[in-house]
XYZ file of C-alpha atoms in Angstrom:
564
model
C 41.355 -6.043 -102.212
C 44.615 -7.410 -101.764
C 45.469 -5.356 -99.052
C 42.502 -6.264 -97.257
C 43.585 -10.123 -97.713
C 47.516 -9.316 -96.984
C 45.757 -7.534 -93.224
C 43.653 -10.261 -92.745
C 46.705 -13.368 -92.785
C 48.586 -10.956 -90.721
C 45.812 -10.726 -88.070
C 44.947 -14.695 -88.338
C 48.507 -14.689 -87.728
C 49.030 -13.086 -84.969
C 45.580 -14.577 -83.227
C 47.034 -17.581 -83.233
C 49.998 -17.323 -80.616
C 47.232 -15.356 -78.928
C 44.902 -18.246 -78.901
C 47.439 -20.755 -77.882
C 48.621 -18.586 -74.920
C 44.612 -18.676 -74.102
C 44.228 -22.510 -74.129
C 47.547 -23.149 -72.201
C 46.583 -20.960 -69.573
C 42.997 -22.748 -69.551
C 44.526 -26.261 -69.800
C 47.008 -24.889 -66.895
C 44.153 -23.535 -64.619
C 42.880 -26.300 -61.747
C 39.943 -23.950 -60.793
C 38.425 -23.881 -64.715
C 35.402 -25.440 -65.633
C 36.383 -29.243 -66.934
C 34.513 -29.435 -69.843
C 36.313 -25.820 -70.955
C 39.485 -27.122 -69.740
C 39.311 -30.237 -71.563
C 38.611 -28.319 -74.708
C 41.842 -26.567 -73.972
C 44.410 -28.949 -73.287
C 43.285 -30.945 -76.351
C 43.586 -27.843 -78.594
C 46.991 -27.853 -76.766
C 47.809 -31.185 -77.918
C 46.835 -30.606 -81.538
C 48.977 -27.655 -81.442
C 52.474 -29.395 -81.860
C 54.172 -25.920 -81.614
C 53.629 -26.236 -77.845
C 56.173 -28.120 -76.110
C 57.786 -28.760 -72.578
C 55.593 -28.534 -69.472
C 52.610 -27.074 -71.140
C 52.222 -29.858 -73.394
C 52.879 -32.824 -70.593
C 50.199 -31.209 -68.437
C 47.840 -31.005 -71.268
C 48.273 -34.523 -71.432
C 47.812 -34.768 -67.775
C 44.906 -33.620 -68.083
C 43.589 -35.430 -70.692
C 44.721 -38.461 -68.648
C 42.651 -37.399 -65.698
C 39.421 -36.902 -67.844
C 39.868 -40.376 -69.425
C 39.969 -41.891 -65.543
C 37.124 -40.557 -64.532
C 35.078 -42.041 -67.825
C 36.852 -45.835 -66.852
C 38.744 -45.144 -69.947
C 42.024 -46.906 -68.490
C 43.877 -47.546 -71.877
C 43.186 -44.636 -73.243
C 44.225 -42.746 -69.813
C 47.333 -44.882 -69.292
C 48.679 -43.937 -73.097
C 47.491 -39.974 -72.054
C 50.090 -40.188 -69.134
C 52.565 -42.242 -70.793
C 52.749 -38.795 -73.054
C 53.654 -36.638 -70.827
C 55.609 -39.174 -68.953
C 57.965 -38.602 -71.936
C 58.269 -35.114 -72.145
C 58.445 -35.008 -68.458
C 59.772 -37.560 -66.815
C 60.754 -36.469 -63.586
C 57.126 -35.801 -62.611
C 55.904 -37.982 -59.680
C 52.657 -36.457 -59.832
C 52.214 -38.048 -63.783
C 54.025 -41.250 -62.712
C 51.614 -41.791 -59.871
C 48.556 -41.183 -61.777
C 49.741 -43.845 -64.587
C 49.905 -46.256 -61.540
C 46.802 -45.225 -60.383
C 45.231 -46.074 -63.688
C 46.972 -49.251 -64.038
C 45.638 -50.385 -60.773
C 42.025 -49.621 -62.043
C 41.899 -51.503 -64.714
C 43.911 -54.322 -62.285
C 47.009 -54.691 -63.878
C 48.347 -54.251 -60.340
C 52.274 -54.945 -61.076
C 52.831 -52.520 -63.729
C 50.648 -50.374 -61.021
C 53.525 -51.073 -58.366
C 56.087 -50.401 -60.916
C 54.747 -46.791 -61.685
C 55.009 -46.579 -57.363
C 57.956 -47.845 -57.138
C 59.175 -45.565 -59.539
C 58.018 -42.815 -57.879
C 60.078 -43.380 -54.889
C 63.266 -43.626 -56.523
C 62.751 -40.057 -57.771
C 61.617 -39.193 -54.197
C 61.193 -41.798 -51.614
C 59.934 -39.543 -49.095
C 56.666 -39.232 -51.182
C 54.000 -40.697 -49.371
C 51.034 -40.821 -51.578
C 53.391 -43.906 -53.052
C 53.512 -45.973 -50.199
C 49.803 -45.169 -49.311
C 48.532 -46.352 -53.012
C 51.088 -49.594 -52.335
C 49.407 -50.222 -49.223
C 45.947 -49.961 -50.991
C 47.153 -53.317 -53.664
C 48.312 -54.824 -50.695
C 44.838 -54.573 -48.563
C 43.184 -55.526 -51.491
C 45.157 -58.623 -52.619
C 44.911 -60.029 -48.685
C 48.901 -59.292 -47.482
C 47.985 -57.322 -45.099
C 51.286 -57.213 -42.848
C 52.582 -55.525 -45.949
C 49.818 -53.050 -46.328
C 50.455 -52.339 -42.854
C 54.131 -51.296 -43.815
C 53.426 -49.359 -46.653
C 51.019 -47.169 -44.491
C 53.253 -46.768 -41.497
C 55.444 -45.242 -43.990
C 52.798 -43.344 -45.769
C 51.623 -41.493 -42.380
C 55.773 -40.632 -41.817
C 55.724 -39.142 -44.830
C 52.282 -36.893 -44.943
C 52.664 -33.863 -46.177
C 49.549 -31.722 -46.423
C 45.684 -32.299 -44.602
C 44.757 -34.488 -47.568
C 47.342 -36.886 -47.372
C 46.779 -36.714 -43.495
C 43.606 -37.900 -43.889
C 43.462 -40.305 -46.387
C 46.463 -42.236 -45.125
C 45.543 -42.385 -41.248
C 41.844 -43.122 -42.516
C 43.413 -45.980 -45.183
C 45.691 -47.246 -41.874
C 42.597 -47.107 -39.434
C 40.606 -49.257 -42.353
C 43.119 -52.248 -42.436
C 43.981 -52.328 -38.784
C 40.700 -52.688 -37.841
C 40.313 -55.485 -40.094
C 43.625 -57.062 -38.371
C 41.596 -56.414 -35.319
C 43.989 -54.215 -33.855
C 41.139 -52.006 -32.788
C 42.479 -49.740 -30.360
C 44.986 -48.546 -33.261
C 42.251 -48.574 -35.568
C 40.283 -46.061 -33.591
C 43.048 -43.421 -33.171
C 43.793 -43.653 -36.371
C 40.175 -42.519 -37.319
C 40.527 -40.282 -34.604
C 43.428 -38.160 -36.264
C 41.551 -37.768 -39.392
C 38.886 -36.863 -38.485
C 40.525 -34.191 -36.506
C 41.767 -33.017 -40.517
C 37.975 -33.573 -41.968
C 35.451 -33.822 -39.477
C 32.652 -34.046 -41.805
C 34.799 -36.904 -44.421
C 32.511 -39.801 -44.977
C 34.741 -42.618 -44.949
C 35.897 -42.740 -41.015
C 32.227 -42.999 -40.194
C 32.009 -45.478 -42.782
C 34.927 -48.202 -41.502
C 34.780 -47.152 -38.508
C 31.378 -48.767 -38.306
C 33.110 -51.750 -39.148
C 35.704 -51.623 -36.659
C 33.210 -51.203 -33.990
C 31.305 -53.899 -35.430
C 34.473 -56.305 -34.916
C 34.733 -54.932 -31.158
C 31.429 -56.055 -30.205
C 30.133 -52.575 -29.988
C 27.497 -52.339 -31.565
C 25.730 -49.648 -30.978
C 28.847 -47.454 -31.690
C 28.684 -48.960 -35.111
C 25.380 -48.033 -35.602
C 26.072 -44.543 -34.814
C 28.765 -44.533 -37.348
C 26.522 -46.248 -40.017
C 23.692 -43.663 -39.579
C 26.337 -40.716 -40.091
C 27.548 -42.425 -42.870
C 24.617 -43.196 -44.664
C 22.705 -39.666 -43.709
C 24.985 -38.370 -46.145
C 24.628 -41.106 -49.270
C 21.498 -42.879 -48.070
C 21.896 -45.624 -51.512
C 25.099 -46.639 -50.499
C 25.559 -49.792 -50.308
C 28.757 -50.648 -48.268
C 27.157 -48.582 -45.503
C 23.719 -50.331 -45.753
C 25.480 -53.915 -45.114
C 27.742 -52.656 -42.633
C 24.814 -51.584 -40.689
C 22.776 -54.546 -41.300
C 26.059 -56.172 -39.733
C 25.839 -54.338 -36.728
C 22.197 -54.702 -36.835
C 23.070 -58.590 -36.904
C 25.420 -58.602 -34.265
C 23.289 -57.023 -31.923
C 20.698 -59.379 -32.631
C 18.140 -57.769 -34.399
C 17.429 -59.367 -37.072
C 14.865 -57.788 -38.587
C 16.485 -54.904 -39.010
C 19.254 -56.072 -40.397
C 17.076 -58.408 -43.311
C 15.748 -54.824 -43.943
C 18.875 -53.544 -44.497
C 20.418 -56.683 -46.775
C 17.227 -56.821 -48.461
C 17.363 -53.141 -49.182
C 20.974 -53.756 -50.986
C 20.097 -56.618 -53.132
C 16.766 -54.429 -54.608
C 19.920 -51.943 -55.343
C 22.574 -54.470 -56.444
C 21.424 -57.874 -56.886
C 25.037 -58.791 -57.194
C 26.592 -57.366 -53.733
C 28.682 -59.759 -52.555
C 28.797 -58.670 -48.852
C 24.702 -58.465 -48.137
C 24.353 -61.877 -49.680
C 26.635 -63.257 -46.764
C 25.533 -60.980 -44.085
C 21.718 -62.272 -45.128
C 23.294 -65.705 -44.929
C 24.434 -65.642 -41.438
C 21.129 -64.161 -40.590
C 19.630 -67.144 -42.299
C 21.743 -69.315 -40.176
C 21.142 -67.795 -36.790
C 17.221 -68.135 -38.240
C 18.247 -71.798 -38.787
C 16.890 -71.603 -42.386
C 19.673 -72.994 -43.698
C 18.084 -73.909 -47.475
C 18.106 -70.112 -47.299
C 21.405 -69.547 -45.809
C 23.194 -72.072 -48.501
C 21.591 -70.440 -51.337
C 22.924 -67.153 -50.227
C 26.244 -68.279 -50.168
C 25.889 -69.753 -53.208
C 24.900 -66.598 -54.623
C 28.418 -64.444 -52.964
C 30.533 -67.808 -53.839
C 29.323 -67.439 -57.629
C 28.743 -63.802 -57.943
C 30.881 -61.600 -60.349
C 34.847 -60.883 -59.284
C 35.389 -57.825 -60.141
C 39.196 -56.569 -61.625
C 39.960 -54.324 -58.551
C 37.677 -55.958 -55.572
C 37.963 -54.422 -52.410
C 38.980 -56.172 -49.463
C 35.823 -56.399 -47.488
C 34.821 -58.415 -50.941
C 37.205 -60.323 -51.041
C 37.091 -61.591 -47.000
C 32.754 -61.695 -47.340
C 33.170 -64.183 -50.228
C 35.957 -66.372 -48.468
C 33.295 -66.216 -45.746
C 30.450 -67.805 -48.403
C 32.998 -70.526 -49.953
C 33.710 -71.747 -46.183
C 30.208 -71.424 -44.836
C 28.481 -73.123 -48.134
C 31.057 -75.945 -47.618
C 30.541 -76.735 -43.770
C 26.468 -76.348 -44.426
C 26.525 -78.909 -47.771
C 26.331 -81.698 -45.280
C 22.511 -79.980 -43.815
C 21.466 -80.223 -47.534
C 18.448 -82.579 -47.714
C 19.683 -85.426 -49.812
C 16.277 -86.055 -51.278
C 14.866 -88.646 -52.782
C 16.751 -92.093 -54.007
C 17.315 -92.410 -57.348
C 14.355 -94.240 -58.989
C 15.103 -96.940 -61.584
C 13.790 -94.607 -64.145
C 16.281 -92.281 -63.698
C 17.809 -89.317 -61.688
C 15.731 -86.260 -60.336
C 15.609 -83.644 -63.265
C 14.275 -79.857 -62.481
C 14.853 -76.946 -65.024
C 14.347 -73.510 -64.881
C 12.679 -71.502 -68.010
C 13.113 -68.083 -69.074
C 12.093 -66.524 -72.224
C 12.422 -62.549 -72.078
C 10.398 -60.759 -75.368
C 8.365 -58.171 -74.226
C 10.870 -55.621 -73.707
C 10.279 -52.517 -72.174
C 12.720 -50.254 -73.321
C 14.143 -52.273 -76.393
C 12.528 -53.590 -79.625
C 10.685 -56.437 -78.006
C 11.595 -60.258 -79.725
C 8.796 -62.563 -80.704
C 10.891 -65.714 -80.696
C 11.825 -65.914 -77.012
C 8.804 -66.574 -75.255
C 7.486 -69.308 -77.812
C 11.230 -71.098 -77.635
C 11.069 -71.076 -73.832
C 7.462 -72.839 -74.066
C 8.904 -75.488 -76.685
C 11.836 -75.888 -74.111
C 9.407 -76.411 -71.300
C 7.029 -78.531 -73.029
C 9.667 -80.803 -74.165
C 11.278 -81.290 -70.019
C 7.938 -81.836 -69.013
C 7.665 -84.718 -71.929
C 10.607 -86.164 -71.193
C 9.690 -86.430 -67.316
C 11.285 -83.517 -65.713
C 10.221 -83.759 -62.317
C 9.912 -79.901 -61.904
C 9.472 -77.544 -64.742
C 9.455 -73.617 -64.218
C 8.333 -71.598 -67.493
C 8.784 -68.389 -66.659
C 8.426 -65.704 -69.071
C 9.260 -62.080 -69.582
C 11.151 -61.760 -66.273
C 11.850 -58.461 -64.763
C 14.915 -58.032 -62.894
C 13.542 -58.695 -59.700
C 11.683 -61.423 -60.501
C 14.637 -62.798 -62.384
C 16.680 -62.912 -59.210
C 13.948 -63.849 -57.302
C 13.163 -67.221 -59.712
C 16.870 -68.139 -59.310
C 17.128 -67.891 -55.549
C 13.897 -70.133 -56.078
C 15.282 -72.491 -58.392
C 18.860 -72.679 -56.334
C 16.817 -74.392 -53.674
C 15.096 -76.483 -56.118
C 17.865 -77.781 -57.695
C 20.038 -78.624 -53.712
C 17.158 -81.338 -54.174
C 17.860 -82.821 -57.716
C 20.722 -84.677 -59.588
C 20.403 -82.940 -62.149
C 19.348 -79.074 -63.051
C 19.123 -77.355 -66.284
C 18.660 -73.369 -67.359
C 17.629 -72.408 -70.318
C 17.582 -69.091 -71.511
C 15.992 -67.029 -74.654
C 16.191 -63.253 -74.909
C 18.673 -60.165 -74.883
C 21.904 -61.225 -73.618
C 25.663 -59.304 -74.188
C 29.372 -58.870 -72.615
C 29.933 -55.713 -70.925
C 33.132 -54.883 -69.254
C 34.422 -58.620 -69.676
C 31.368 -59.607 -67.600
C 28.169 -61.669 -69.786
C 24.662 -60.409 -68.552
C 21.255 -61.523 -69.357
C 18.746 -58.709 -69.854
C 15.422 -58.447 -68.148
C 12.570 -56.813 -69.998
C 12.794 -53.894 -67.177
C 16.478 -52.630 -67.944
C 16.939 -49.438 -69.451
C 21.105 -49.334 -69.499
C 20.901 -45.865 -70.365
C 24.657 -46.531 -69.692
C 27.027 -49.922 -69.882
C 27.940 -49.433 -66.106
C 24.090 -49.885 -65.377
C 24.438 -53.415 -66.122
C 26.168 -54.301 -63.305
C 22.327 -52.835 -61.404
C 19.553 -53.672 -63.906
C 20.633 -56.973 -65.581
C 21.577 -60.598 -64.798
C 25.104 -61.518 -64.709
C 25.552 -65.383 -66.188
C 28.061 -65.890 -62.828
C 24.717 -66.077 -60.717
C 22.623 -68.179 -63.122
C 25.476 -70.891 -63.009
C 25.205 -70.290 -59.308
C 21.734 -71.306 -59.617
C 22.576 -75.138 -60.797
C 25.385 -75.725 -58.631
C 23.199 -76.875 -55.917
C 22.822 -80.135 -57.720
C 24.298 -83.142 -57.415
C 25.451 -84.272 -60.684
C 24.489 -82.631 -63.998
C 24.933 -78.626 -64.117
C 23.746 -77.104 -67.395
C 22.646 -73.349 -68.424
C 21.896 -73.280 -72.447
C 22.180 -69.731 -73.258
C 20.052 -68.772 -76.730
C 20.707 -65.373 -76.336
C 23.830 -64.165 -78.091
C 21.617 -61.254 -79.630
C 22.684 -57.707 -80.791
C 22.821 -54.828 -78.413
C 19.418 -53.651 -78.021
C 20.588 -50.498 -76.577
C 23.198 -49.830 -79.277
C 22.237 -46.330 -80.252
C 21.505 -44.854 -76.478
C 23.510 -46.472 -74.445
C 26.167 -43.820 -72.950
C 30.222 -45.013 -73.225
C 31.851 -45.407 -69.334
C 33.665 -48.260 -69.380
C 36.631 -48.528 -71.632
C 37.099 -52.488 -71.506
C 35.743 -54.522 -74.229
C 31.996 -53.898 -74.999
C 30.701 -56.680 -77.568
C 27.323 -55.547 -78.923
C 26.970 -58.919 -80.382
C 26.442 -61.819 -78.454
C 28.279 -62.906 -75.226
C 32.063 -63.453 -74.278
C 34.053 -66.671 -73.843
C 33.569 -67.962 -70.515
C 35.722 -70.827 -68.619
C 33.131 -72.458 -66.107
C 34.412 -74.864 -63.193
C 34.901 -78.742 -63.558
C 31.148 -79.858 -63.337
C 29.400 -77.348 -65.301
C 28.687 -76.889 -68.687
C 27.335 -73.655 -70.393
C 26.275 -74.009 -73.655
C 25.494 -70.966 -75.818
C 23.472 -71.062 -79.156
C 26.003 -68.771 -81.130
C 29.543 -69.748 -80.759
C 31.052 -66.477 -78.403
C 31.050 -62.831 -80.143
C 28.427 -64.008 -82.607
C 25.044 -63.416 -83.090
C 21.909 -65.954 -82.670
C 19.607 -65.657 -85.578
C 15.582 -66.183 -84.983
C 15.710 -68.227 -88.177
C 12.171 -68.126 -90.701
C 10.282 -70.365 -88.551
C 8.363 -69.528 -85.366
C 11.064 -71.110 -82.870
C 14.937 -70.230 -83.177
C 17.661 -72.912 -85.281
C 18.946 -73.714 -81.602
C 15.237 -74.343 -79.981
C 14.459 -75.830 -82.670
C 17.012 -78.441 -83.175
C 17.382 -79.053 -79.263
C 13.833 -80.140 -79.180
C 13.837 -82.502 -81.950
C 17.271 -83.927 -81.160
C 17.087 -84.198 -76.908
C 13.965 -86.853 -77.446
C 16.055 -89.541 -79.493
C 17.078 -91.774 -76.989
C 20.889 -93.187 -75.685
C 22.377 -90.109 -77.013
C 24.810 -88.778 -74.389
C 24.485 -85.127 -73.900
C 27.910 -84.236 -74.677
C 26.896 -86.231 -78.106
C 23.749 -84.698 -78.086
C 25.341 -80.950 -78.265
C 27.638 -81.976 -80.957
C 24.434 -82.670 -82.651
C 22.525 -79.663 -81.966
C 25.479 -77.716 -83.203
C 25.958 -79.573 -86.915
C 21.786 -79.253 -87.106
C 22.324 -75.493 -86.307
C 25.615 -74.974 -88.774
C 23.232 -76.956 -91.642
C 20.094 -74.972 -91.078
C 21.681 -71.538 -91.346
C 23.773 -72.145 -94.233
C 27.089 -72.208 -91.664
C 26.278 -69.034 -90.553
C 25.653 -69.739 -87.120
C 27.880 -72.706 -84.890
C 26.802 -73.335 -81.097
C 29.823 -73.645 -78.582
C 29.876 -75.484 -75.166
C 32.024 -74.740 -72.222
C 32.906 -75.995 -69.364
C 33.203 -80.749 -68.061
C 30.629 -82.576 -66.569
C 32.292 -85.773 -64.509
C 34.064 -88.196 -66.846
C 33.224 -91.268 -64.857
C 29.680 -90.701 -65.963
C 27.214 -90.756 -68.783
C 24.395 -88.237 -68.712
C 21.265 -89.201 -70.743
C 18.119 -87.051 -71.212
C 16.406 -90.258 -72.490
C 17.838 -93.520 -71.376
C 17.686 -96.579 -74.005
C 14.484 -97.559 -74.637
């Protein structure tokens, strides 16, 4: 018996070297399946008798995994590992930057480049990802340099291709076009079949005037990712351009049933608008790109299509119809009124809809002159009662939002949920739900008072199913702190991070004390919410505390009811 145990140790023993040579070989191995690879190079890890190379590339690895899942922090402290056990790697240096610039943190990203090229400054993968920050952040001279010395420094078909493709991108939007082309041309020569010359090349065409040659591009393009939707708008800009505009409002339209909040098809739509000479449409388009969510790394085409809707929306303010004069009674009031309950994919919530009909009923009392209830929204008809409401409210002094459903922070970004979404992951947010950026869009049309009341700040509905891809901060309960511009105010019903309660009675503590306090009159509404919030903080035992955000004009008073 003890023999048996004495042979055993000695063979567990000697597996184990055996096993470790396995995994490091696994971990090691570029052509292994990832999900077996992974497996490896984290039983690697665990194994602290493996050191030197092994062990950094393990780490690599583990790195690269957490990149592709959005996990930035955790991939920036994988590569910061092997960093230290290997610090003369580029390769590892370069990805950290890579994952800084992700997540946006685009200095420490230039540091990790610049880094790189003090251990070798002939490597040109440096200066191309330098150029990239540079395109993106608008210094485009400088981008220009960094690529000019990332396409003297190309050393293998890859980096041939990317860089003359990432060069050909940004001169054509410096309109140097004839350098734009033969840079596309030389990649393509490396990948003939690589979507992304077809892809910005249509653009570059597009800026030439040639139009059909665009359209040739954008069909390749999109033959091979039909959804996509930089190549949809790019073709419904060449469609534009060439002056057919029905194709082209096919094409925008097709993007916003995609992404509602795509910067680039809202502005294309809104030239198309203009050229229509619809321009209630065109400025609530703009609206919609001037207001719509900034993302951390936003690509340069963003960035210029949004300057576009801030410059356009300012030069067509002066078309808006300035309505009627202010009676004696009071300014023109409009609100917009959503309750989402009936959920689709979610517990459903029976307070919602009968708060949003107490909100309504109470505008309409206090002589609102346009009230839209509009309950259980889907996401398209979400979007589609904002657009409506954005042209409503170009026509008022003031307009209000209120809001009562499923609501949350994903990614640093605070969406509403329609009683359609399914988020079977957090990234499908930015598809299926509402962000808060385009309801406050929605008011700004108005003249004087902006206000979106948010009774939302429910838990996660999708808690248990929804699958992990972003690595920023997900709040299951309630929404984030928000900074509006001068001249809005949000207000929410649970101070930020916390959770609204439905209360015992049929209507929610905030519905309920809104509606009973908004009818006493000469109560100014930056009063009044200081109200509402004590009434709230009493009636749930301190439990739950309202927050506003944001400054309405400090040269005036805004009453719901004026002195009687």
């Amino acid at each position: 018996m003890l023999r048996a145990l004495l042979l055993g140790l000695v063979m567990f023993i000697a597996a184990g070297p055996a096993r470790a040579a396995g995994d490091v070989e696994t971990c090691r191995n570029s052509t292994a399946e990832p999900t077996a690879r992974l497996a490896a190079c984290e039983s690697v890890i665990a194994d602290e008798r493996i050191t030197g190379p092994s062990r950094a590339a393990a780490f690599w690895f583990r790195g690269d995994s957490l990149v592709k899942k959005r996990d930035y922090d955790g991939a920036i402290a994988a590569f910061t590992a092997s960093h230290e056990i290997a610090p003369q790697n580029i390769n590892v240096i370069n990805a950290r930057g890579n994952a800084y610039s992700y997540k946006g943190d685009d200095e420490r990203a230039l540091a990790d480049y610049d880094l790189c090229l003090q251990l070798r400054p002939t490597f040109g993968t440096a200066y191309n990802n330098r150029g990239v920050i540079f395109m993106r952040r608008g210094e485009l001279q400088r981008a220009l340099d960094e690529f000019n010395l990332a396409v003297k420094h190309i050393f293998n078909d890859q980096s041939r291709y990317l860089h003359h493709y990432n060069r050909g991108r940004l001169q054509g939007l410096m309109k140097l076009y004839d350098a734009s082309l033969a840079d596309f041309a030389e990649a393509q020569k490396v990948n003939p079949d690589g979507p992304q010359v077809p892809a910005y090349r249509c653009v570059t065409y597009t800026g030439m005037g040639r139009f059909d040659d665009a359209l040739v591009d954008c069909n390749a393009a999109l033959a091979k990712s039909p959804n996509n939707v930089y190549g949809l708008t790019s073709r419904g800009n060449a469609y534009l351009g060439k002056g057919n505009l029905d194709a082209a409002l096919s094409d925008y339209d097709r993007v916003l049933k995609i992404n509602p909040n795509y910067v680039r098809a809202y502005v294309g739509r809104g030239q198309l608008f203009e050229k229509r000479r619809n321009l209630a449409a065109a400025r609530a388009d703009y609206r919609l790109a001037a207001n719509a969510v900034a993302a951390q790394r936003e690509d340069i085409d963003t960035t210029l299509a949004r300057a576009v809707a801030k410059e356009r929306l300012e030069a067509l303010l002066g078309t808006a119809p300035a309505g009627k004069a202010t009676p004696p009674a009071g300014p023109r009031k409009v609100a917009l009124i959503v309750g989402n309950g009936a959920y689709r994919n979610a517990a459903p919530l029976e307070n919602p809809p009968r708060d949003a009909k107490l909100i309504a009923s109470t505008f309409r009392e206090l002589g609102f002159a346009a009230v839209t209830l509009a309950p259980d929204l889907t996401r398209d008809k979400f979007f589609a009662a904002l657009h409506e409401f954005g042209l409503e409210a170009e026509k008022a002094d003031w307009a209000v939002v209120y809001y009562a459903g499923h609501g949350m922070e994903i990614g640093g970004v605070n969406y509403l949920i329609p009683v359609d979404a399914r988020l079977k992951a957090d990234s499908d947010a930015e598809t299926q739900a509402v962000a808060l950026e385009q309801v406050i869009g929605a008011v700004a049309g108005a003249r004087k008072l902006r206000l979106v009341m948010l009774d939302a700040c429910r838990d996660n509905p999708f808690e248990k199913t929804m699958q992990r891809t972003i690595a920023l901060k997900l709040v299951n309960r309630g929404f984030s702190n928000i900074e509006p511009e001068a001249g809005f105010m949000v207000v929410y019903a649970a101070k930020h991070g916390e959770t609204a309660l439905d209360g015992d009675s049929p209507n929610s503590p905030f519905a309920t004390a809104l509606a009973r306090v908004i009818k006493e009159p000469k109560i100014e509404v930056r009063k009044l919410f200081d109200i509402v919030r004590d009434d709230v903080w009493k009636a749930t035992n301190r439990t739950q505390q309202p927050f506003t955000y944001g400054s309405l004009p400090g040269r005036e008073d805004f009453y719901f009811v004026a002195a009687k």
